[in-house]
PDB file of C-alpha atoms in Angstrom:
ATOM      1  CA  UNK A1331       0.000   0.000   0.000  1.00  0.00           C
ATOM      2  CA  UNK A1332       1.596   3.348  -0.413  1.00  0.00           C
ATOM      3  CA  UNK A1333       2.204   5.993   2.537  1.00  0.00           C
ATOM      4  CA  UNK A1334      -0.594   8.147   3.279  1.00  0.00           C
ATOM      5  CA  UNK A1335       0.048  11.798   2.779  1.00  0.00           C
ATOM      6  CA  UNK A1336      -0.135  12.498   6.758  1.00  0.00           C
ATOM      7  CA  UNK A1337       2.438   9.569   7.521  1.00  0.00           C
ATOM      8  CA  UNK A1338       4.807  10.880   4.700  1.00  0.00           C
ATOM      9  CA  UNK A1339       5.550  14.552   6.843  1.00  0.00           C
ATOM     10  CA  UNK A1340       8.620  14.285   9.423  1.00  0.00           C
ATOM     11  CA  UNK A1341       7.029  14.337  13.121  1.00  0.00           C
ATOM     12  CA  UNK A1342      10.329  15.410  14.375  1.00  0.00           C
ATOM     13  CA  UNK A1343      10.159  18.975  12.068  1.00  0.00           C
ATOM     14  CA  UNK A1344       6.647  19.653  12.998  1.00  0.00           C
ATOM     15  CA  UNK A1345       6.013  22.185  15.925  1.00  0.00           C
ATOM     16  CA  UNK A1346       2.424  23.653  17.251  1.00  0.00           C
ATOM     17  CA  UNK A1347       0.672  25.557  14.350  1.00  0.00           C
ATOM     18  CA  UNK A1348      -0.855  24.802  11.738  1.00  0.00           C
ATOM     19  CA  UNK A1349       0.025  23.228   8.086  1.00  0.00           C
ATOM     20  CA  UNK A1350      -1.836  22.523   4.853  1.00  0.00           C
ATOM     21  CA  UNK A1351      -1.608  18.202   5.028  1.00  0.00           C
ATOM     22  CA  UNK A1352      -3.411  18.494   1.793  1.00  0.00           C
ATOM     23  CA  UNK A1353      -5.522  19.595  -1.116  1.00  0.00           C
ATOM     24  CA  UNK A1354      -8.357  17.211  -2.909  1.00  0.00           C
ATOM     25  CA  UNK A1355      -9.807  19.185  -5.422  1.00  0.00           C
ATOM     26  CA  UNK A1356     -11.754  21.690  -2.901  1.00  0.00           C
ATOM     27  CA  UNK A1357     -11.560  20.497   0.074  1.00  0.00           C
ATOM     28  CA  UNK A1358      -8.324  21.438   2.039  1.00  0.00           C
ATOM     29  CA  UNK A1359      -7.202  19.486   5.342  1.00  0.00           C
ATOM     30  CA  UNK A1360      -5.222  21.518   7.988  1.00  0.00           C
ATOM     31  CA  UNK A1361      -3.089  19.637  10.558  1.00  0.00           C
ATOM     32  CA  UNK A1362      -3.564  21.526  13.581  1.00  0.00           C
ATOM     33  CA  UNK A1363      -1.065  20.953  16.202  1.00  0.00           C
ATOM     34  CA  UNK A1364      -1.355  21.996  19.843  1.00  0.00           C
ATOM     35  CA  UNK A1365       1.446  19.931  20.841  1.00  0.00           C
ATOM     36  CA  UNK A1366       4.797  19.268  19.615  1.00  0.00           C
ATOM     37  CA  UNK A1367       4.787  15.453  18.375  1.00  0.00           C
ATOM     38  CA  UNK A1368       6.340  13.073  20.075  1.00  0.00           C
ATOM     39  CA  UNK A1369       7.159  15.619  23.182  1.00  0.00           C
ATOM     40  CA  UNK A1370       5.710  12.915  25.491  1.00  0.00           C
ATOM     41  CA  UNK A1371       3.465  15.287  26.911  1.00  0.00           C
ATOM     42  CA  UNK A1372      -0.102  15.017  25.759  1.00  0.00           C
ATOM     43  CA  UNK A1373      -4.041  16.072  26.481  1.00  0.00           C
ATOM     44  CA  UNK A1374      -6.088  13.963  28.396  1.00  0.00           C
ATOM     45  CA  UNK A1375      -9.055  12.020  25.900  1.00  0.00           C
ATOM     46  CA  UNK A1376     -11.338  14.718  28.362  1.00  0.00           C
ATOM     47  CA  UNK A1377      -9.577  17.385  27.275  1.00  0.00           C
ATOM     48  CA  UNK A1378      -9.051  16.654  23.750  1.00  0.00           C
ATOM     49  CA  UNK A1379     -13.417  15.617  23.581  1.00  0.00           C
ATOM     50  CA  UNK A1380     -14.024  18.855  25.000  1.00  0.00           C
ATOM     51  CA  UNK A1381     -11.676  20.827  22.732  1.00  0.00           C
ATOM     52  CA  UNK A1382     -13.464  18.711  19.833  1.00  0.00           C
ATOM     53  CA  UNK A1383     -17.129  19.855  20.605  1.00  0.00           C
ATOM     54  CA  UNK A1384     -16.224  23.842  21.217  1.00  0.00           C
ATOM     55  CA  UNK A1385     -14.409  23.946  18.305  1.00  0.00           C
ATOM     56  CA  UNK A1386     -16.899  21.629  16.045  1.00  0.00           C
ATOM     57  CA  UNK A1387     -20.008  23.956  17.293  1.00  0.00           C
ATOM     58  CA  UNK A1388     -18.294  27.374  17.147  1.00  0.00           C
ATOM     59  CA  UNK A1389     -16.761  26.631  13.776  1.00  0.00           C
ATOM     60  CA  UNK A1390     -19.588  25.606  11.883  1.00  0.00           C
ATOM     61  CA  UNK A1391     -21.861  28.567  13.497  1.00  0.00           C
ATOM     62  CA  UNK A1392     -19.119  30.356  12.452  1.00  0.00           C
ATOM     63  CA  UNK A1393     -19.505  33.590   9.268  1.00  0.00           C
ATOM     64  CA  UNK A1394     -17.503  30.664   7.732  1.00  0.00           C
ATOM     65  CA  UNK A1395     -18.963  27.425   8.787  1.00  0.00           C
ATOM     66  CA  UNK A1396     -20.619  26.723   5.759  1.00  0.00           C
ATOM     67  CA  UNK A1397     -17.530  25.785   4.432  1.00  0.00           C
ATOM     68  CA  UNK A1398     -16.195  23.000   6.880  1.00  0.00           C
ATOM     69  CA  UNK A1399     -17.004  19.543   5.949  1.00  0.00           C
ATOM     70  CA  UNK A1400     -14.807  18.156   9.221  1.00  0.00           C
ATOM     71  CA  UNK A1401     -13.451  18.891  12.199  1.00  0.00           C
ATOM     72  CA  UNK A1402     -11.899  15.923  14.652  1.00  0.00           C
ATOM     73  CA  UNK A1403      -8.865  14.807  16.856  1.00  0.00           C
ATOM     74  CA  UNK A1404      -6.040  13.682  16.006  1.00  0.00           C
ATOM     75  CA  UNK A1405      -5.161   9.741  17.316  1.00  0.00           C
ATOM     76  CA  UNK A1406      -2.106  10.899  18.523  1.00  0.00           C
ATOM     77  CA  UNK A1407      -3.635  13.061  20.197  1.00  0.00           C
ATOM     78  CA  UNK A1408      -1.570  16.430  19.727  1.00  0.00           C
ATOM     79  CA  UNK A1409      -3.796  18.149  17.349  1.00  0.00           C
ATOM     80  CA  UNK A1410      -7.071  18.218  15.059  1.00  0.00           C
ATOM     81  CA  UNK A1411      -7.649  17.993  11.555  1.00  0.00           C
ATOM     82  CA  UNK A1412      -9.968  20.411   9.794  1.00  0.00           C
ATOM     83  CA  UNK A1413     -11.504  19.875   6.316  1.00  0.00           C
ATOM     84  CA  UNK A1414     -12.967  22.993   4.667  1.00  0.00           C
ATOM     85  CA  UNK A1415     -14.270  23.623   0.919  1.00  0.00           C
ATOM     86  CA  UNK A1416     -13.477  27.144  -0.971  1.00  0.00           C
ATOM     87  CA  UNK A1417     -12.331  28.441   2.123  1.00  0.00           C
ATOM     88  CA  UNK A1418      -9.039  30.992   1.302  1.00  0.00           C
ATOM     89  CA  UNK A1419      -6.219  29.745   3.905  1.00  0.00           C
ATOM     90  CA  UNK A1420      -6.289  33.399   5.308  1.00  0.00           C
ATOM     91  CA  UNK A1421      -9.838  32.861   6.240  1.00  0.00           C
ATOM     92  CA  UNK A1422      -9.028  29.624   7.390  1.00  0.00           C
ATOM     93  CA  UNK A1423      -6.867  30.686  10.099  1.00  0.00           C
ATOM     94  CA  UNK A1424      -8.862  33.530  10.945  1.00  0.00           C
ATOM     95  CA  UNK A1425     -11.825  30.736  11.894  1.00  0.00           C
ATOM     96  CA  UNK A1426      -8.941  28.493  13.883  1.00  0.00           C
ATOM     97  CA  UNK A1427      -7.538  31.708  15.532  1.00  0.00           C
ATOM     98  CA  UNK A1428     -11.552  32.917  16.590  1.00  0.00           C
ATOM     99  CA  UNK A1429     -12.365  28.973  17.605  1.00  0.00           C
ATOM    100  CA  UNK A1430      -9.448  28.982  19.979  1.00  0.00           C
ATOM    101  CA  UNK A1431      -9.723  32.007  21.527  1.00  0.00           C
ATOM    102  CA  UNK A1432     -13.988  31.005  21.705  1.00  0.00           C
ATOM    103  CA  UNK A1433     -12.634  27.737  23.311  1.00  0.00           C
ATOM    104  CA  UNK A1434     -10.058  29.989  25.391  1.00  0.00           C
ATOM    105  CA  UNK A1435     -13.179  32.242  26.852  1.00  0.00           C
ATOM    106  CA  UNK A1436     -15.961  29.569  27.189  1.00  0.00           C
ATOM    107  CA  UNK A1437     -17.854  29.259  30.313  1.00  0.00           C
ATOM    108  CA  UNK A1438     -21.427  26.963  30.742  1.00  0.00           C
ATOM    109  CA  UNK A1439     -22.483  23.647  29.268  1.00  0.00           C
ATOM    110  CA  UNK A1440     -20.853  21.787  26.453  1.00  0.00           C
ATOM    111  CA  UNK A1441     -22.788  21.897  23.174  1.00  0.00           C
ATOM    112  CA  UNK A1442     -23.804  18.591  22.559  1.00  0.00           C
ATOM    113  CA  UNK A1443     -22.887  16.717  26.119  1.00  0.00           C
ATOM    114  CA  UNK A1444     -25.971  15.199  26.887  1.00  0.00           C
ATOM    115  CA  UNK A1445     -26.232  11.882  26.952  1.00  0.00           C
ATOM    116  CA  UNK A1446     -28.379  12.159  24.048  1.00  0.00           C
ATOM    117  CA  UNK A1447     -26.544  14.123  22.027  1.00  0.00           C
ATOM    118  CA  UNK A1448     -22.686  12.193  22.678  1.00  0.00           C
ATOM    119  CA  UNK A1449     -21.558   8.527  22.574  1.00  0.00           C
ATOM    120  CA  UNK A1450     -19.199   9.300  25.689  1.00  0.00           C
ATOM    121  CA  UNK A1451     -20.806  12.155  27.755  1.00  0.00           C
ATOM    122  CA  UNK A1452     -19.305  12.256  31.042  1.00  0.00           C
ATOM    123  CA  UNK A1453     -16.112  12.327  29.355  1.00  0.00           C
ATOM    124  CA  UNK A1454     -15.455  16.496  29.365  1.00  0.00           C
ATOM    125  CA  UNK A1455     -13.190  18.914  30.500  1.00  0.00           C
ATOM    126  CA  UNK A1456     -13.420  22.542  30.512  1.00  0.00           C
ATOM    127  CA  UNK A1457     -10.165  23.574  32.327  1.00  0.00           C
ATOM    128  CA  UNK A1458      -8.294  21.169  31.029  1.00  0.00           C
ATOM    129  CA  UNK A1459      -8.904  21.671  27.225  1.00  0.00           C
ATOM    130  CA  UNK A1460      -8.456  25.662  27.804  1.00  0.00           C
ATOM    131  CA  UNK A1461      -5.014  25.289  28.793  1.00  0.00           C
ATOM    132  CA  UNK A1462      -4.104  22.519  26.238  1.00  0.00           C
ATOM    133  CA  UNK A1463      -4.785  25.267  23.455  1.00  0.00           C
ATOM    134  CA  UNK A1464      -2.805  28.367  24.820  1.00  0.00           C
ATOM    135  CA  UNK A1465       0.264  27.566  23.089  1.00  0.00           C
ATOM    136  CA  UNK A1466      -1.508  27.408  20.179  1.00  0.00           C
ATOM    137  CA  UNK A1467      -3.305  30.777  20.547  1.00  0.00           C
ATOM    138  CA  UNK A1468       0.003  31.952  21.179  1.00  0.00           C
ATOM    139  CA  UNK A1469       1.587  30.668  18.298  1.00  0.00           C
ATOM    140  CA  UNK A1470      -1.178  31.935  15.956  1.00  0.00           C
ATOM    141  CA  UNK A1471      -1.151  35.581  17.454  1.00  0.00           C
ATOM    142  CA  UNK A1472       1.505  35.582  14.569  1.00  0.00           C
ATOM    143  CA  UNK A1473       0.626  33.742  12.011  1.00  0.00           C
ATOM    144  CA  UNK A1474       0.269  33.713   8.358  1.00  0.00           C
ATOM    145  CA  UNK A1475      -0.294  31.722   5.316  1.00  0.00           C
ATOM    146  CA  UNK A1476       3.402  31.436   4.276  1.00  0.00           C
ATOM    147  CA  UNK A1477       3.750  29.341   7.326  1.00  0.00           C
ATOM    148  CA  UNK A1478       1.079  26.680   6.387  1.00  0.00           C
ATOM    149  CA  UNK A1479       4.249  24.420   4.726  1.00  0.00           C
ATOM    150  CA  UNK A1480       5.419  21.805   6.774  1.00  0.00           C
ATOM    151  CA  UNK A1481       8.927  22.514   7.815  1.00  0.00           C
ATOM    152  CA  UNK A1482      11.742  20.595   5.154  1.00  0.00           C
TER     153      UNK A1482
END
């Protein structure tokens, strides 16, 4: 079988922002990384589910939402993956950089953690997921779309 695309990039060049994995016709897939991989430091499934349902709900309520088709955790657990379609990358990181900092200033119930609504609702945490993103806020305070290449 040959190498997907996301096992073909260098885990030990990648850092905490965010990179075009790539394009299909439309639809672009950003690798968003919160953590360095392979640091051996990494969110808590809690966390991470949390992260997933802020950032799901604000994005697609978002002026841009229309355009994303996915957004999910990684396995590894240090980032997410966001699929978009005919979204410009600059307004692509403008919708990661307003999701984080929604994620960031969030306060109440979960969207969609009701045991109606999720498969594992008990699994949640606020605190937790707010301070797994800060070094990505940080990071994206100055970014642009010249950095979406993975590093060589």
């Amino acid at each position: 079988m040959e190498k997907i695309a996301s096992f073909a990039v260098d885990h030990d060049k990648i850092d905490v922002g965010v990179y075009i994995s790539r394009v299909d016709g439309d639809i672009t897939t950003y690798d968003i990384r919160m953590i360095r991989p392979n640091s051996g430091i990494y969110p808590s499934p809690a966390a991470l589910h949390t992260i997933e349902h802020l950032f799901a709900t604000f994005a697609r309520n978002h002026a841009f939402g229309k355009n994303v088709v996915y957004i999910g955790p990684m396995g590894c657990r240090t980032g997410f993956y966001m699929l978009s379609r005919n979204l410009p990358h600059e307004d692509a990181l403008t919708l990661i950089r307003e999701s984080m900092n929604f994620i960031s200033e969030f306060e109440g119930e979960i969207p969609g953690s009701s045991k109606a609504e999720c498969g594992n609702y008990l699994d949640h945490d606020t605190d937790s997921a707010k301070k797994e993103i800060e070094s990505l806020r940080k990071v994206l305070q100055n970014y642009n779309t010249d950095m979406l290449v993975y590093p060589a």
